[in-house]
Amino acid sequence: MRAVIVAIGVAFLISLFCTPIAIKVFTRLKAGQPIRAEGPAMHQGKKGTPTMGGVVFILATVIAYVAGHLALTTLPDAQIAQVEPTITALVLLGLMVFSGAVGFIDDFLKVRKRHSGGLNKRGKLAGQILVGAIFGVVALYFPSSMTDVRGNATNTETVGSTMLSFIRDIPALEIGKIGAVIVIILVVMAATNGVNLTDGLDGLATGASVMVLAAYALIAFWQYRHWCADPNYPAGAYCYTVRDPLEIALIAGAAAGACVGFLWWNTSPARIFMGDTGALGLGGLIAGMAMSTRTILLLPIIGGLFVIITMSVVIQIISFRTTGKRVFRMSPLQHHFELAGWSEVNIVVRFWIIAGIGVAIALGLFYSEFLAAMS
């Protein structure tokens, strides 16, 4: 637990104190956010606000992960925690960094063109598929070589699973390695686009992501405390078959802490935007969290707000193309309420409440499954 707390604290402080530096740097570079002409009129006042702020909390997460590992070296059960960097960390941080890199290209093109149209849809989609495929293969084809103090193998799990999962793997839903890689790609695409569509109001996506990442930190740490690979865990007791759960908790906690530090400057009125850099980076990490904790089918509940906002866009497109009519005044959903007269702060807070409800339901389902099995 100490390592997770260290990672959270380091990430928070780096993000809190380095974001103002990023604001000054991006302002001098004239890396201002172009605003869509067809968007809500009140957003035109945000034109020129520095973007690409996601760079800060992505770097903060990576640095905090290193700091957390330094704390791990002092743990009495270091052989269980696996103090050396793992494939799990490579996959999770890789998904965050390289998904963020796709978003950075998009942001860079927007700034360079001084236009809201950056990387085209095909280019962005290709980048998401490539990142998902690369790290999906790594997640499925590199099992752990973790051993106990006697040199015996204690955990030969891969980061991802060849089964679909809800609270844990579902043996009846075996899909094989190729099928699992395809699922990972789809989850990466869904999560990155979901966070990106939610990032339309000051602090909305950042605050919702904090809740989701905090939930995964709790889930992963619970799995660590009830881990089948722990040689000290009672034989035959109910446990979780995952790989490196403490690593997962550490990274999820670090990312949540980094987002809280960034939110200080991103809340209304925002001094800086996370941009596609941050939105795609967070989406990639959240997808990795669902995969590594074996809770893929629980993700739509944990990230319920992202699902609702994404579905509003899908419904709007289908309705307009089939009937010529719009269901919402504007999509994504947050803009519908803006045009309905809600203030930006009211929308953000109420949407945060929705995000919190989704997280609470998901955590309730997760822990109730364990309690039911123990009763």
PDB file of C-alpha atoms in Angstrom, residues 63-222:
ATOM      1  CA  ILE A  63       7.676   9.210 -13.255  1.00  0.00           C
ATOM      2  CA  ALA A  64       5.393   8.285 -10.353  1.00  0.00           C
ATOM      3  CA  TYR A  65       5.526   4.641 -11.434  1.00  0.00           C
ATOM      4  CA  VAL A  66       9.321   4.749 -11.077  1.00  0.00           C
ATOM      5  CA  ALA A  67       8.994   6.416  -7.668  1.00  0.00           C
ATOM      6  CA  GLY A  68       6.521   3.761  -6.573  1.00  0.00           C
ATOM      7  CA  HIS A  69       8.976   1.050  -7.566  1.00  0.00           C
ATOM      8  CA  LEU A  70      11.677   2.663  -5.488  1.00  0.00           C
ATOM      9  CA  ALA A  71       9.295   2.416  -2.542  1.00  0.00           C
ATOM     10  CA  LEU A  72       8.611  -1.243  -3.393  1.00  0.00           C
ATOM     11  CA  THR A  73      12.249  -2.171  -2.800  1.00  0.00           C
ATOM     12  CA  THR A  74      11.763  -1.579   0.925  1.00  0.00           C
ATOM     13  CA  LEU A  75       8.747  -3.889   1.251  1.00  0.00           C
ATOM     14  CA  PRO A  76       9.217  -7.039   3.363  1.00  0.00           C
ATOM     15  CA  ASP A  77       7.336  -9.075   0.749  1.00  0.00           C
ATOM     16  CA  ALA A  78       9.302  -7.682  -2.188  1.00  0.00           C
ATOM     17  CA  GLN A  79       9.565 -11.146  -3.754  1.00  0.00           C
ATOM     18  CA  ILE A  80       5.770 -11.160  -4.019  1.00  0.00           C
ATOM     19  CA  ALA A  81       5.490  -7.572  -5.225  1.00  0.00           C
ATOM     20  CA  GLN A  82       8.061  -8.174  -7.969  1.00  0.00           C
ATOM     21  CA  VAL A  83      10.103  -5.008  -7.646  1.00  0.00           C
ATOM     22  CA  GLU A  84      11.572  -5.108 -11.140  1.00  0.00           C
ATOM     23  CA  PRO A  85       9.540  -3.490 -13.945  1.00  0.00           C
ATOM     24  CA  THR A  86       7.120  -5.977 -15.465  1.00  0.00           C
ATOM     25  CA  ILE A  87       5.408  -6.698 -18.767  1.00  0.00           C
ATOM     26  CA  THR A  88       2.230  -5.505 -17.064  1.00  0.00           C
ATOM     27  CA  ALA A  89       3.726  -2.046 -16.595  1.00  0.00           C
ATOM     28  CA  LEU A  90       5.038  -2.082 -20.168  1.00  0.00           C
ATOM     29  CA  VAL A  91       1.561  -2.831 -21.510  1.00  0.00           C
ATOM     30  CA  LEU A  92      -0.327  -0.349 -19.322  1.00  0.00           C
ATOM     31  CA  LEU A  93       2.108   2.534 -19.652  1.00  0.00           C
ATOM     32  CA  GLY A  94       2.642   1.677 -23.310  1.00  0.00           C
ATOM     33  CA  LEU A  95      -1.075   1.908 -24.009  1.00  0.00           C
ATOM     34  CA  MET A  96      -1.181   5.267 -22.236  1.00  0.00           C
ATOM     35  CA  VAL A  97       1.923   6.757 -23.852  1.00  0.00           C
ATOM     36  CA  PHE A  98       1.358   5.545 -27.410  1.00  0.00           C
ATOM     37  CA  SER A  99      -2.384   6.231 -27.440  1.00  0.00           C
ATOM     38  CA  GLY A 100      -1.428   9.665 -26.174  1.00  0.00           C
ATOM     39  CA  ALA A 101       1.095   9.928 -29.016  1.00  0.00           C
ATOM     40  CA  VAL A 102      -1.706   9.377 -31.551  1.00  0.00           C
ATOM     41  CA  GLY A 103      -3.608  12.172 -29.836  1.00  0.00           C
ATOM     42  CA  PHE A 104      -0.509  14.373 -29.802  1.00  0.00           C
ATOM     43  CA  ILE A 105      -0.218  14.075 -33.583  1.00  0.00           C
ATOM     44  CA  ASP A 106      -3.866  15.116 -33.847  1.00  0.00           C
ATOM     45  CA  ASP A 107      -3.349  18.091 -31.516  1.00  0.00           C
ATOM     46  CA  PHE A 108      -0.160  19.134 -33.296  1.00  0.00           C
ATOM     47  CA  LEU A 109      -1.898  19.177 -36.668  1.00  0.00           C
ATOM     48  CA  LYS A 110      -4.784  21.212 -35.241  1.00  0.00           C
ATOM     49  CA  VAL A 111      -2.408  23.791 -33.814  1.00  0.00           C
ATOM     50  CA  ARG A 112      -0.295  23.898 -36.948  1.00  0.00           C
ATOM     51  CA  LYS A 113      -3.291  24.297 -39.262  1.00  0.00           C
ATOM     52  CA  ARG A 114      -5.057  26.654 -36.822  1.00  0.00           C
ATOM     53  CA  HIS A 115      -8.124  24.532 -37.477  1.00  0.00           C
ATOM     54  CA  SER A 116     -10.175  22.089 -35.390  1.00  0.00           C
ATOM     55  CA  GLY A 117      -9.644  19.364 -37.983  1.00  0.00           C
ATOM     56  CA  GLY A 118      -6.418  17.546 -37.114  1.00  0.00           C
ATOM     57  CA  LEU A 119      -5.591  13.937 -37.903  1.00  0.00           C
ATOM     58  CA  ASN A 120      -8.297  12.543 -40.170  1.00  0.00           C
ATOM     59  CA  LYS A 121     -10.635   9.822 -38.923  1.00  0.00           C
ATOM     60  CA  ARG A 122      -8.863   7.066 -40.840  1.00  0.00           C
ATOM     61  CA  GLY A 123      -5.476   8.111 -39.509  1.00  0.00           C
ATOM     62  CA  LYS A 124      -6.708   8.250 -35.924  1.00  0.00           C
ATOM     63  CA  LEU A 125      -8.484   4.906 -36.284  1.00  0.00           C
ATOM     64  CA  ALA A 126      -5.378   3.313 -37.787  1.00  0.00           C
ATOM     65  CA  GLY A 127      -3.283   4.603 -34.896  1.00  0.00           C
ATOM     66  CA  GLN A 128      -5.696   3.199 -32.320  1.00  0.00           C
ATOM     67  CA  ILE A 129      -5.784  -0.187 -34.042  1.00  0.00           C
ATOM     68  CA  LEU A 130      -1.990  -0.320 -34.302  1.00  0.00           C
ATOM     69  CA  VAL A 131      -1.465   0.550 -30.627  1.00  0.00           C
ATOM     70  CA  GLY A 132      -4.150  -1.914 -29.513  1.00  0.00           C
ATOM     71  CA  ALA A 133      -2.726  -4.695 -31.699  1.00  0.00           C
ATOM     72  CA  ILE A 134       0.895  -4.254 -30.585  1.00  0.00           C
ATOM     73  CA  PHE A 135       0.172  -4.192 -26.879  1.00  0.00           C
ATOM     74  CA  GLY A 136      -2.571  -6.781 -27.238  1.00  0.00           C
ATOM     75  CA  VAL A 137      -0.003  -9.213 -28.633  1.00  0.00           C
ATOM     76  CA  VAL A 138       2.422  -8.374 -25.823  1.00  0.00           C
ATOM     77  CA  ALA A 139      -0.357  -8.853 -23.273  1.00  0.00           C
ATOM     78  CA  LEU A 140      -1.261 -12.313 -24.618  1.00  0.00           C
ATOM     79  CA  TYR A 141       2.060 -13.832 -25.628  1.00  0.00           C
ATOM     80  CA  PHE A 142       4.421 -13.025 -22.737  1.00  0.00           C
ATOM     81  CA  PRO A 143       3.615 -14.998 -19.559  1.00  0.00           C
ATOM     82  CA  SER A 144       5.065 -14.083 -16.195  1.00  0.00           C
ATOM     83  CA  SER A 145       8.251 -15.787 -15.020  1.00  0.00           C
ATOM     84  CA  MET A 146       7.658 -14.863 -11.393  1.00  0.00           C
ATOM     85  CA  THR A 147       9.157 -17.271  -8.855  1.00  0.00           C
ATOM     86  CA  ASP A 148       9.065 -17.541  -5.095  1.00  0.00           C
ATOM     87  CA  VAL A 149      12.073 -17.448  -2.770  1.00  0.00           C
ATOM     88  CA  ARG A 150      12.737 -21.152  -3.530  1.00  0.00           C
ATOM     89  CA  GLY A 151      12.831 -20.558  -7.283  1.00  0.00           C
ATOM     90  CA  ASN A 152       9.480 -22.244  -7.951  1.00  0.00           C
ATOM     91  CA  ALA A 153       7.125 -20.708 -10.481  1.00  0.00           C
ATOM     92  CA  THR A 154       4.252 -18.974  -8.677  1.00  0.00           C
ATOM     93  CA  ASN A 155       2.611 -17.042 -11.480  1.00  0.00           C
ATOM     94  CA  THR A 156       2.729 -17.840 -15.198  1.00  0.00           C
ATOM     95  CA  GLU A 157      -0.182 -15.603 -16.143  1.00  0.00           C
ATOM     96  CA  THR A 158      -0.216 -13.217 -19.082  1.00  0.00           C
ATOM     97  CA  VAL A 159      -1.389  -9.614 -18.729  1.00  0.00           C
ATOM     98  CA  GLY A 160      -4.461 -10.321 -20.830  1.00  0.00           C
ATOM     99  CA  SER A 161      -6.661 -13.394 -20.942  1.00  0.00           C
ATOM    100  CA  THR A 162      -7.961 -15.657 -23.700  1.00  0.00           C
ATOM    101  CA  MET A 163     -11.369 -15.559 -21.992  1.00  0.00           C
ATOM    102  CA  LEU A 164     -13.895 -12.775 -21.780  1.00  0.00           C
ATOM    103  CA  SER A 165     -14.249 -11.496 -18.239  1.00  0.00           C
ATOM    104  CA  PHE A 166     -16.721  -9.701 -16.011  1.00  0.00           C
ATOM    105  CA  ILE A 167     -15.665  -9.812 -12.361  1.00  0.00           C
ATOM    106  CA  ARG A 168     -13.085 -12.433 -13.315  1.00  0.00           C
ATOM    107  CA  ASP A 169     -12.456 -14.689 -16.322  1.00  0.00           C
ATOM    108  CA  ILE A 170     -15.493 -16.581 -17.623  1.00  0.00           C
ATOM    109  CA  PRO A 171     -14.256 -20.081 -18.662  1.00  0.00           C
ATOM    110  CA  ALA A 172     -17.290 -20.644 -20.890  1.00  0.00           C
ATOM    111  CA  LEU A 173     -16.295 -17.615 -22.983  1.00  0.00           C
ATOM    112  CA  GLU A 174     -12.913 -18.837 -24.243  1.00  0.00           C
ATOM    113  CA  ILE A 175     -12.024 -16.932 -27.434  1.00  0.00           C
ATOM    114  CA  GLY A 176      -8.364 -17.865 -28.031  1.00  0.00           C
ATOM    115  CA  LYS A 177      -5.370 -15.568 -28.374  1.00  0.00           C
ATOM    116  CA  ILE A 178      -6.286 -14.105 -31.748  1.00  0.00           C
ATOM    117  CA  GLY A 179      -9.829 -13.437 -30.604  1.00  0.00           C
ATOM    118  CA  ALA A 180      -8.496 -11.879 -27.401  1.00  0.00           C
ATOM    119  CA  VAL A 181      -6.201  -9.515 -29.335  1.00  0.00           C
ATOM    120  CA  ILE A 182      -9.181  -8.432 -31.462  1.00  0.00           C
ATOM    121  CA  VAL A 183     -11.207  -7.783 -28.301  1.00  0.00           C
ATOM    122  CA  ILE A 184      -8.350  -5.731 -26.844  1.00  0.00           C
ATOM    123  CA  ILE A 185      -8.199  -3.629 -30.009  1.00  0.00           C
ATOM    124  CA  LEU A 186     -11.951  -3.013 -29.819  1.00  0.00           C
ATOM    125  CA  VAL A 187     -11.749  -2.085 -26.135  1.00  0.00           C
ATOM    126  CA  VAL A 188      -8.885   0.340 -26.825  1.00  0.00           C
ATOM    127  CA  MET A 189     -10.866   1.957 -29.638  1.00  0.00           C
ATOM    128  CA  ALA A 190     -14.011   2.194 -27.523  1.00  0.00           C
ATOM    129  CA  ALA A 191     -12.271   3.604 -24.435  1.00  0.00           C
ATOM    130  CA  THR A 192     -10.114   6.149 -26.274  1.00  0.00           C
ATOM    131  CA  ASN A 193     -13.021   7.472 -28.305  1.00  0.00           C
ATOM    132  CA  GLY A 194     -15.304   7.446 -25.260  1.00  0.00           C
ATOM    133  CA  VAL A 195     -12.960   9.625 -23.200  1.00  0.00           C
ATOM    134  CA  ASN A 196     -12.286  11.847 -26.214  1.00  0.00           C
ATOM    135  CA  LEU A 197     -15.990  12.502 -26.810  1.00  0.00           C
ATOM    136  CA  THR A 198     -16.467  13.255 -23.104  1.00  0.00           C
ATOM    137  CA  ASP A 199     -13.670  15.841 -23.205  1.00  0.00           C
ATOM    138  CA  GLY A 200     -15.858  18.736 -24.285  1.00  0.00           C
ATOM    139  CA  LEU A 201     -16.297  20.811 -21.125  1.00  0.00           C
ATOM    140  CA  ASP A 202     -13.773  22.109 -18.596  1.00  0.00           C
ATOM    141  CA  GLY A 203     -12.786  19.303 -16.225  1.00  0.00           C
ATOM    142  CA  LEU A 204     -15.486  16.863 -17.341  1.00  0.00           C
ATOM    143  CA  ALA A 205     -13.323  14.062 -18.759  1.00  0.00           C
ATOM    144  CA  THR A 206     -10.566  14.670 -16.203  1.00  0.00           C
ATOM    145  CA  GLY A 207     -12.873  14.325 -13.206  1.00  0.00           C
ATOM    146  CA  ALA A 208     -14.658  11.282 -14.615  1.00  0.00           C
ATOM    147  CA  SER A 209     -11.306   9.630 -15.368  1.00  0.00           C
ATOM    148  CA  VAL A 210     -10.152  10.197 -11.780  1.00  0.00           C
ATOM    149  CA  MET A 211     -13.149   8.204 -10.530  1.00  0.00           C
ATOM    150  CA  VAL A 212     -12.652   5.374 -13.015  1.00  0.00           C
ATOM    151  CA  LEU A 213      -8.917   5.089 -12.336  1.00  0.00           C
ATOM    152  CA  ALA A 214      -9.451   5.231  -8.575  1.00  0.00           C
ATOM    153  CA  ALA A 215     -11.938   2.373  -8.935  1.00  0.00           C
ATOM    154  CA  TYR A 216      -9.374   0.285 -10.808  1.00  0.00           C
ATOM    155  CA  ALA A 217      -6.759   1.068  -8.166  1.00  0.00           C
ATOM    156  CA  LEU A 218      -9.140  -0.302  -5.502  1.00  0.00           C
ATOM    157  CA  ILE A 219      -9.982  -3.366  -7.590  1.00  0.00           C
ATOM    158  CA  ALA A 220      -6.342  -4.163  -8.341  1.00  0.00           C
ATOM    159  CA  PHE A 221      -5.224  -3.677  -4.757  1.00  0.00           C
ATOM    160  CA  TRP A 222      -8.020  -5.970  -3.551  1.00  0.00           C
TER     161      TRP A 222
END
